[in-house]
Amino acid sequence: MCRFVVYKGTSPVELSHLLTRPCHSIINQAFDSRLRLDRRRPMNGDGFGVGWYDSVYDEESYQPCIFTSITPAWNNVNLVRLAEKIKSPLVFGHVRATTAGSLSLDNCHPFVHGRLMFMHNGGIADFPLVKRKLQADLPDVAFNKVQGNTDSEWAFALFMSKLPDPSAKSFTTAMLRDAMFKTIASLNEYAEEAGITEPSLMNFCVTDGETVIATRYISSKTDEAASLWFSSGTTFSEFGGGGHYKMSKADKRENIIMVASEPLTFERADWMEIKTNNMVVVTPKMNLLQIPIVDKFYVPPSDPASLTRTTEFAREKGLLVPRNMEAMEEEELVS
């Protein structure tokens, strides 16, 4: 199970305020993950990746910059150096724990095509059983883009195939949203055709530098999806030293929106949990929408089961599942 973080703001942020300085930064989550489903392999030490867009907007060359490495994020001096110097209004950060694919730079998230950046936390169940079918459905531009051997990158290729033109210079929010819906639907169709019953975890995140789409999804009506949270406000800053950060809300404006596998702070009021089998859309104008992914695995809020998603699958696998923010806070007090 990987961990990721997304930052979108009206002003650039220094990468260190996301990656290295907070006491539960994405680097610290690489070796101190509190909310991951799979506790048998608690380290996210199989490489990392950071993607960001230049603060100076250029319509002709508005493509993300990417820095990846197969070293553990906590042990990479260059990442620390770069994080102290680079600023961007839109940042993707990802630390990897391999579930599919070898340890290589090609398999490090985020994946990129043109303006697009994509990353994934989770896994496509029994992926070898659906891989050939997925590949056969791809146009050349998507098929030829894949360089690694992860289910995540093939999911990105599938997403690209759902866009009118994945190499376009601009996308509407609706295009990206609809492509994500179709990607999840296709993966579920492949699984059903192959007779796969194990749930897939599909916490996907994609951006074109303006819109951000993120999903918290599992192909099950009973199991809990991998954790995903969001925070919004006007400023995100350190207080009191020691890497303790908080999100301030000076007014009703949303100058900053963050989406993360785990909260970067232990301030209860800063973060809200994204509901299982929901999509979060952050528009270019900094509006945040939470949209249900309505399919056969959707449980409406009126159903009591939506409040008590069981974790039988996790228990059968011998996994420990902290369900909420209290779990993080209790571990913080102990640590």
CSV table of C-alpha atoms in Angstrom, one decimal:
chain,number,residue,atom,x,y,z
A,1,MET,CA,0.0,0.0,0.0
A,2,CYS,CA,1.5,3.3,-1.1
A,3,ARG,CA,0.9,6.8,0.3
A,4,PHE,CA,0.3,10.0,-1.7
A,5,VAL,CA,-0.3,13.7,-1.1
A,6,VAL,CA,-1.7,16.4,-3.4
A,7,TYR,CA,-1.4,20.2,-3.0
A,8,LYS,CA,-3.3,22.7,-5.1
A,9,GLY,CA,-3.1,26.4,-4.1
A,10,THR,CA,-3.7,29.9,-5.4
A,11,SER,CA,0.0,30.6,-4.5
A,12,PRO,CA,3.0,28.3,-4.8
A,13,VAL,CA,4.1,26.3,-1.8
A,14,GLU,CA,7.7,25.3,-1.0
A,15,LEU,CA,7.8,21.5,-1.4
A,16,SER,CA,9.4,21.1,2.0
A,17,HIS,CA,6.2,22.1,3.7
A,18,LEU,CA,4.6,19.0,2.2
A,19,LEU,CA,7.4,16.5,1.8
A,20,THR,CA,9.9,16.9,4.6
A,21,ARG,CA,9.0,19.4,7.4
A,22,PRO,CA,5.5,18.3,8.8
A,23,CYS,CA,5.8,15.7,11.6
A,24,HIS,CA,3.6,13.4,9.5
A,25,SER,CA,4.9,14.5,6.1
A,26,ILE,CA,4.8,12.2,3.1
A,27,ILE,CA,8.5,11.2,3.8
A,28,ASN,CA,7.6,10.3,7.4
A,29,GLN,CA,4.6,8.3,6.2
A,30,ALA,CA,7.1,6.2,4.2
A,31,PHE,CA,8.3,4.6,7.4
A,32,ASP,CA,5.5,5.6,9.9
A,33,SER,CA,2.2,4.9,8.1
A,34,ARG,CA,-0.6,5.0,10.6
A,35,LEU,CA,-3.7,4.3,8.5
A,36,ARG,CA,-2.7,1.8,5.8
A,37,LEU,CA,-4.7,-1.4,5.4
A,38,ASP,CA,-1.8,-3.7,5.1
A,39,ARG,CA,0.2,-3.6,8.3
A,40,ARG,CA,2.3,-6.6,7.5
A,41,ARG,CA,4.6,-4.5,5.3
A,42,PRO,CA,4.6,-1.1,7.1
A,43,MET,CA,7.3,0.5,5.1
A,44,ASN,CA,6.9,2.5,1.9
A,45,GLY,CA,10.5,2.2,1.0
A,46,ASP,CA,10.4,1.0,-2.6
A,47,GLY,CA,11.0,4.4,-4.2
A,48,PHE,CA,9.2,7.7,-4.4
A,49,GLY,CA,8.2,10.4,-6.8
A,50,VAL,CA,7.4,14.1,-6.8
A,51,GLY,CA,5.7,15.9,-9.6
A,52,TRP,CA,5.0,19.6,-9.9
A,53,TYR,CA,4.1,22.3,-12.4
A,54,ASP,CA,6.1,25.4,-13.0
A,55,SER,CA,4.8,28.5,-11.2
A,56,VAL,CA,5.0,30.5,-14.4
A,57,TYR,CA,2.1,29.3,-16.6
A,58,ASP,CA,3.0,28.7,-20.2
A,59,GLU,CA,0.1,27.3,-22.4
A,60,GLU,CA,2.5,25.8,-24.9
A,61,SER,CA,4.8,23.9,-22.5
A,62,TYR,CA,2.7,23.5,-19.3
A,63,GLN,CA,4.0,20.0,-18.5
A,64,PRO,CA,4.9,18.7,-15.1
A,65,CYS,CA,8.4,18.3,-13.8
A,66,ILE,CA,9.1,14.9,-12.3
A,67,PHE,CA,11.8,13.7,-9.8
A,68,THR,CA,11.8,10.0,-9.0
A,69,SER,CA,14.1,7.6,-7.2
A,70,ILE,CA,14.2,3.9,-6.2
A,71,THR,CA,15.8,4.8,-2.9
A,72,PRO,CA,13.7,5.2,0.3
A,73,ALA,CA,12.3,8.7,0.5
A,74,TRP,CA,13.7,9.2,4.0
A,75,ASN,CA,17.2,8.5,2.8
A,76,ASN,CA,17.5,10.7,-0.3
A,77,VAL,CA,19.5,13.9,0.3
A,78,ASN,CA,18.7,15.3,-3.1
A,79,LEU,CA,15.0,15.2,-2.3
A,80,VAL,CA,15.6,17.3,0.8
A,81,ARG,CA,17.7,19.8,-1.1
A,82,LEU,CA,15.2,20.2,-3.9
A,83,ALA,CA,12.3,20.5,-1.5
A,84,GLU,CA,13.9,23.5,0.1
A,85,LYS,CA,14.2,25.3,-3.2
A,86,ILE,CA,11.3,24.4,-5.4
A,87,LYS,CA,7.9,26.1,-5.2
A,88,SER,CA,4.7,25.2,-7.1
A,89,PRO,CA,1.0,25.8,-6.9
A,90,LEU,CA,0.3,22.1,-7.7
A,91,VAL,CA,2.3,19.2,-6.3
A,92,PHE,CA,1.9,15.4,-6.3
A,93,GLY,CA,4.0,13.3,-3.9
A,94,HIS,CA,4.1,9.5,-3.7
A,95,VAL,CA,5.9,6.9,-1.7
A,96,ARG,CA,5.8,3.4,-2.9
A,97,ALA,CA,5.4,-0.1,-1.5
A,98,THR,CA,5.5,-2.6,-4.3
A,99,THR,CA,2.4,-4.8,-4.8
A,100,ALA,CA,3.0,-5.3,-8.5
A,101,GLY,CA,6.0,-4.6,-10.7
A,102,SER,CA,9.7,-4.5,-10.1
A,103,LEU,CA,11.7,-1.9,-8.2
A,104,SER,CA,12.7,0.5,-11.0
A,105,LEU,CA,12.4,4.2,-11.9
A,106,ASP,CA,9.9,3.3,-14.6
A,107,ASN,CA,7.6,2.0,-11.9
A,108,CYS,CA,7.7,5.0,-9.6
A,109,HIS,CA,4.7,7.3,-9.5
A,110,PRO,CA,3.6,9.8,-10.6
A,111,PHE,CA,3.2,8.8,-14.3
A,112,VAL,CA,3.1,11.5,-16.9
A,113,HIS,CA,1.8,12.0,-20.4
A,114,GLY,CA,1.7,15.5,-21.8
A,115,ARG,CA,-0.1,17.7,-19.3
A,116,LEU,CA,-1.3,14.8,-17.3
A,117,MET,CA,0.0,13.4,-14.0
A,118,PHE,CA,-1.4,10.2,-12.4
A,119,MET,CA,-0.7,8.2,-9.3
A,120,HIS,CA,-2.4,5.3,-7.5
A,121,ASN,CA,-2.6,3.8,-4.0
A,122,GLY,CA,-4.0,0.3,-3.9
A,123,GLY,CA,-3.9,-2.6,-6.3
A,124,ILE,CA,-5.9,-4.2,-9.1
A,125,ALA,CA,-6.9,-7.7,-7.9
A,126,ASP,CA,-5.5,-10.6,-9.9
A,127,PHE,CA,-4.2,-8.1,-12.5
A,128,PRO,CA,-2.5,-10.7,-14.7
A,129,LEU,CA,-6.0,-12.2,-15.4
A,130,VAL,CA,-7.2,-8.9,-16.9
A,131,LYS,CA,-4.0,-7.4,-18.3
A,132,ARG,CA,-4.3,-8.8,-21.8
A,133,LYS,CA,-7.9,-7.7,-22.2
A,134,LEU,CA,-7.0,-4.2,-20.9
A,135,GLN,CA,-4.1,-3.9,-23.3
A,136,ALA,CA,-6.2,-5.0,-26.3
A,137,ASP,CA,-8.6,-2.2,-25.7
A,138,LEU,CA,-6.0,0.5,-25.7
A,139,PRO,CA,-5.2,2.9,-28.6
A,140,ASP,CA,-1.6,3.1,-29.7
A,141,VAL,CA,-0.9,6.4,-27.9
A,142,ALA,CA,-1.9,4.8,-24.5
A,143,PHE,CA,-0.4,1.4,-25.1
A,144,ASN,CA,3.0,2.7,-26.2
A,145,LYS,CA,3.3,5.2,-23.3
A,146,VAL,CA,3.7,2.4,-20.7
A,147,GLN,CA,7.3,2.0,-19.7
A,148,GLY,CA,7.0,-0.1,-16.5
A,149,ASN,CA,5.2,-3.2,-15.4
A,150,THR,CA,2.8,-2.1,-12.7
A,151,ASP,CA,-1.0,-2.4,-12.6
A,152,SER,CA,-1.0,1.4,-11.7
A,153,GLU,CA,0.6,2.5,-15.0
A,154,TRP,CA,-1.7,0.3,-17.1
A,155,ALA,CA,-4.6,1.9,-15.2
A,156,PHE,CA,-3.2,5.3,-16.3
A,157,ALA,CA,-3.1,4.0,-19.9
A,158,LEU,CA,-6.7,2.9,-19.6
A,159,PHE,CA,-7.6,6.4,-18.2
A,160,MET,CA,-5.9,8.0,-21.2
A,161,SER,CA,-7.9,5.8,-23.5
A,162,LYS,CA,-11.1,7.3,-22.1
A,163,LEU,CA,-10.2,10.9,-23.1
A,164,PRO,CA,-11.0,12.3,-26.5
A,165,ASP,CA,-7.3,13.2,-27.0
A,166,PRO,CA,-4.9,12.4,-24.1
A,167,SER,CA,-2.3,14.6,-25.8
A,168,ALA,CA,-4.5,17.7,-25.9
A,169,LYS,CA,-3.2,21.0,-24.7
A,170,SER,CA,-6.3,21.5,-22.5
A,171,PHE,CA,-9.0,19.4,-20.8
A,172,THR,CA,-12.2,20.4,-19.2
A,173,THR,CA,-13.0,19.2,-15.6
A,174,ALA,CA,-15.9,17.2,-17.1
A,175,MET,CA,-13.6,15.3,-19.4
A,176,LEU,CA,-11.3,14.3,-16.6
A,177,ARG,CA,-14.1,13.4,-14.3
A,178,ASP,CA,-15.9,11.3,-16.9
A,179,ALA,CA,-12.7,9.5,-17.9
A,180,MET,CA,-12.1,8.5,-14.3
A,181,PHE,CA,-15.7,7.1,-14.0
A,182,LYS,CA,-15.2,5.1,-17.2
A,183,THR,CA,-11.8,3.8,-16.0
A,184,ILE,CA,-13.2,2.4,-12.8
A,185,ALA,CA,-16.2,0.9,-14.7
A,186,SER,CA,-13.9,-0.8,-17.3
A,187,LEU,CA,-11.7,-2.3,-14.6
A,188,ASN,CA,-14.7,-3.7,-12.8
A,189,GLU,CA,-16.0,-5.1,-16.1
A,190,TYR,CA,-12.7,-6.9,-16.8
A,191,ALA,CA,-12.7,-8.4,-13.3
A,192,GLU,CA,-16.3,-9.6,-13.7
A,193,GLU,CA,-15.5,-11.2,-17.1
A,194,ALA,CA,-12.5,-12.9,-15.5
A,195,GLY,CA,-14.4,-14.2,-12.6
A,196,ILE,CA,-12.3,-12.3,-10.0
A,197,THR,CA,-14.0,-11.9,-6.6
A,198,GLU,CA,-11.2,-10.3,-4.6
A,199,PRO,CA,-11.8,-6.5,-4.3
A,200,SER,CA,-9.6,-4.0,-6.1
A,201,LEU,CA,-8.4,-0.9,-4.3
A,202,MET,CA,-8.6,2.1,-6.7
A,203,ASN,CA,-7.5,5.3,-4.9
A,204,PHE,CA,-6.5,7.1,-8.2
A,205,CYS,CA,-5.4,10.7,-8.6
A,206,VAL,CA,-5.0,12.6,-11.8
A,207,THR,CA,-4.4,16.3,-12.8
A,208,ASP,CA,-3.8,18.4,-15.9
A,209,GLY,CA,-2.3,21.2,-13.8
A,210,GLU,CA,-5.6,22.9,-13.2
A,211,THR,CA,-8.2,20.3,-12.2
A,212,VAL,CA,-7.5,17.5,-9.7
A,213,ILE,CA,-9.6,14.3,-9.6
A,214,ALA,CA,-9.1,11.8,-6.8
A,215,THR,CA,-11.0,8.7,-5.9
A,216,ARG,CA,-11.4,6.6,-2.7
A,217,TYR,CA,-12.8,3.3,-4.1
A,218,ILE,CA,-13.0,-0.4,-3.5
A,219,SER,CA,-14.9,-2.9,-5.7
A,220,SER,CA,-16.8,-4.2,-2.7
A,221,LYS,CA,-20.1,-3.3,-0.9
A,222,THR,CA,-18.8,-4.4,2.5
A,223,ASP,CA,-15.0,-3.7,2.7
A,224,GLU,CA,-13.4,-0.4,3.6
A,225,ALA,CA,-11.4,1.4,1.0
A,226,ALA,CA,-7.8,2.6,1.5
A,227,SER,CA,-7.8,5.8,3.6
A,228,LEU,CA,-8.1,9.2,1.9
A,229,TRP,CA,-8.5,12.6,3.5
A,230,PHE,CA,-8.8,16.3,2.4
A,231,SER,CA,-8.0,19.6,4.0
A,232,SER,CA,-8.7,23.2,2.9
A,233,GLY,CA,-8.2,26.7,4.1
A,234,THR,CA,-6.3,29.9,3.5
A,235,THR,CA,-2.9,29.2,4.9
A,236,PHE,CA,-0.9,26.0,5.9
A,237,SER,CA,1.9,26.8,8.2
A,238,GLU,CA,4.1,25.6,11.1
A,239,PHE,CA,3.4,26.6,14.6
A,240,GLY,CA,5.3,25.9,17.8
A,241,GLY,CA,8.2,24.2,16.1
A,242,GLY,CA,8.8,20.5,15.8
A,243,GLY,CA,7.1,20.0,12.5
A,244,HIS,CA,3.6,20.8,13.9
A,245,TYR,CA,1.5,22.4,11.1
A,246,LYS,CA,-2.1,23.5,11.0
A,247,MET,CA,-4.5,24.7,8.3
A,248,SER,CA,-5.9,28.2,9.0
A,249,LYS,CA,-9.2,29.4,7.7
A,250,ALA,CA,-9.2,33.2,7.8
A,251,ASP,CA,-12.3,33.5,5.7
A,252,LYS,CA,-14.6,31.5,3.4
A,253,ARG,CA,-12.1,31.4,0.6
A,254,GLU,CA,-10.2,28.2,-0.3
A,255,ASN,CA,-6.7,29.2,-1.1
A,256,ILE,CA,-5.3,25.7,-0.4
A,257,ILE,CA,-6.8,22.3,-0.9
A,258,MET,CA,-4.8,19.1,0.0
A,259,VAL,CA,-5.8,15.5,-0.6
A,260,ALA,CA,-3.7,12.8,1.2
A,261,SER,CA,-3.7,9.1,2.1
A,262,GLU,CA,-3.0,10.2,5.6
A,263,PRO,CA,-3.4,13.7,7.3
A,264,LEU,CA,-0.1,15.6,7.4
A,265,THR,CA,-1.1,17.1,10.7
A,266,PHE,CA,-2.7,15.8,13.9
A,267,GLU,CA,-5.1,18.7,14.2
A,268,ARG,CA,-8.6,17.0,14.2
A,269,ALA,CA,-10.3,20.1,12.7
A,270,ASP,CA,-7.9,20.3,9.8
A,271,TRP,CA,-9.0,17.1,8.0
A,272,MET,CA,-12.1,15.4,6.7
A,273,GLU,CA,-12.3,11.8,5.6
A,274,ILE,CA,-13.4,11.2,2.0
A,275,LYS,CA,-16.3,8.7,2.0
A,276,THR,CA,-15.7,5.2,0.6
A,277,ASN,CA,-16.5,4.9,-3.1
A,278,ASN,CA,-16.6,8.7,-3.7
A,279,MET,CA,-14.7,11.0,-6.1
A,280,VAL,CA,-13.2,14.3,-5.1
A,281,VAL,CA,-13.0,17.0,-7.8
A,282,VAL,CA,-11.0,20.2,-7.3
A,283,THR,CA,-11.8,22.6,-10.0
A,284,PRO,CA,-9.5,25.3,-11.5
A,285,LYS,CA,-11.4,27.9,-9.5
A,286,MET,CA,-10.7,26.0,-6.2
A,287,ASN,CA,-14.1,24.5,-5.7
A,288,LEU,CA,-14.1,21.1,-4.0
A,289,LEU,CA,-16.8,18.6,-4.9
A,290,GLN,CA,-17.4,15.1,-3.5
A,291,ILE,CA,-19.3,12.9,-5.9
A,292,PRO,CA,-20.6,9.4,-5.3
A,293,ILE,CA,-19.3,6.7,-7.6
A,294,VAL,CA,-22.7,5.0,-8.2
A,295,ASP,CA,-22.4,1.4,-9.4
A,296,LYS,CA,-23.2,-2.0,-8.1
A,297,PHE,CA,-20.7,-1.5,-5.2
A,298,TYR,CA,-22.2,1.8,-4.1
A,299,VAL,CA,-23.8,1.9,-0.7
A,300,PRO,CA,-26.1,5.0,-0.3
A,301,PRO,CA,-25.8,7.2,2.9
A,302,SER,CA,-29.3,6.2,3.9
A,303,ASP,CA,-28.2,2.6,4.2
A,304,PRO,CA,-26.8,1.9,7.8
A,305,ALA,CA,-24.1,-0.3,6.1
A,306,SER,CA,-22.5,2.9,4.8
A,307,LEU,CA,-21.6,3.9,8.4
A,308,THR,CA,-20.3,0.5,9.4
A,309,ARG,CA,-18.4,-0.8,6.4
A,310,THR,CA,-17.1,-4.1,7.7
A,311,THR,CA,-13.5,-5.2,7.2
A,312,GLU,CA,-14.0,-9.0,7.0
A,313,PHE,CA,-11.6,-9.2,4.0
A,314,ALA,CA,-8.9,-7.4,6.0
A,315,ARG,CA,-9.5,-9.5,9.1
A,316,GLU,CA,-9.2,-12.7,7.1
A,317,LYS,CA,-5.9,-11.5,5.8
A,318,GLY,CA,-4.7,-10.7,9.3
A,319,LEU,CA,-4.6,-7.0,8.8
A,320,LEU,CA,-5.0,-4.2,11.4
A,321,VAL,CA,-7.2,-1.4,10.2
A,322,PRO,CA,-7.2,1.9,12.1
A,323,ARG,CA,-10.6,3.3,10.9
A,324,ASN,CA,-10.3,7.0,11.8
A,325,MET,CA,-8.4,10.0,13.0
A,326,GLU,CA,-8.5,8.8,16.6
A,327,ALA,CA,-6.2,5.9,15.6
A,328,MET,CA,-3.6,8.4,14.4
A,329,GLU,CA,-4.0,10.6,17.5
A,330,GLU,CA,-3.6,7.7,19.9
A,331,GLU,CA,-0.4,6.5,18.1
A,332,GLU,CA,1.0,10.1,18.2
A,333,LEU,CA,0.5,10.2,21.9
A,334,VAL,CA,2.3,6.9,22.4
A,335,SER,CA,5.1,7.6,20.0
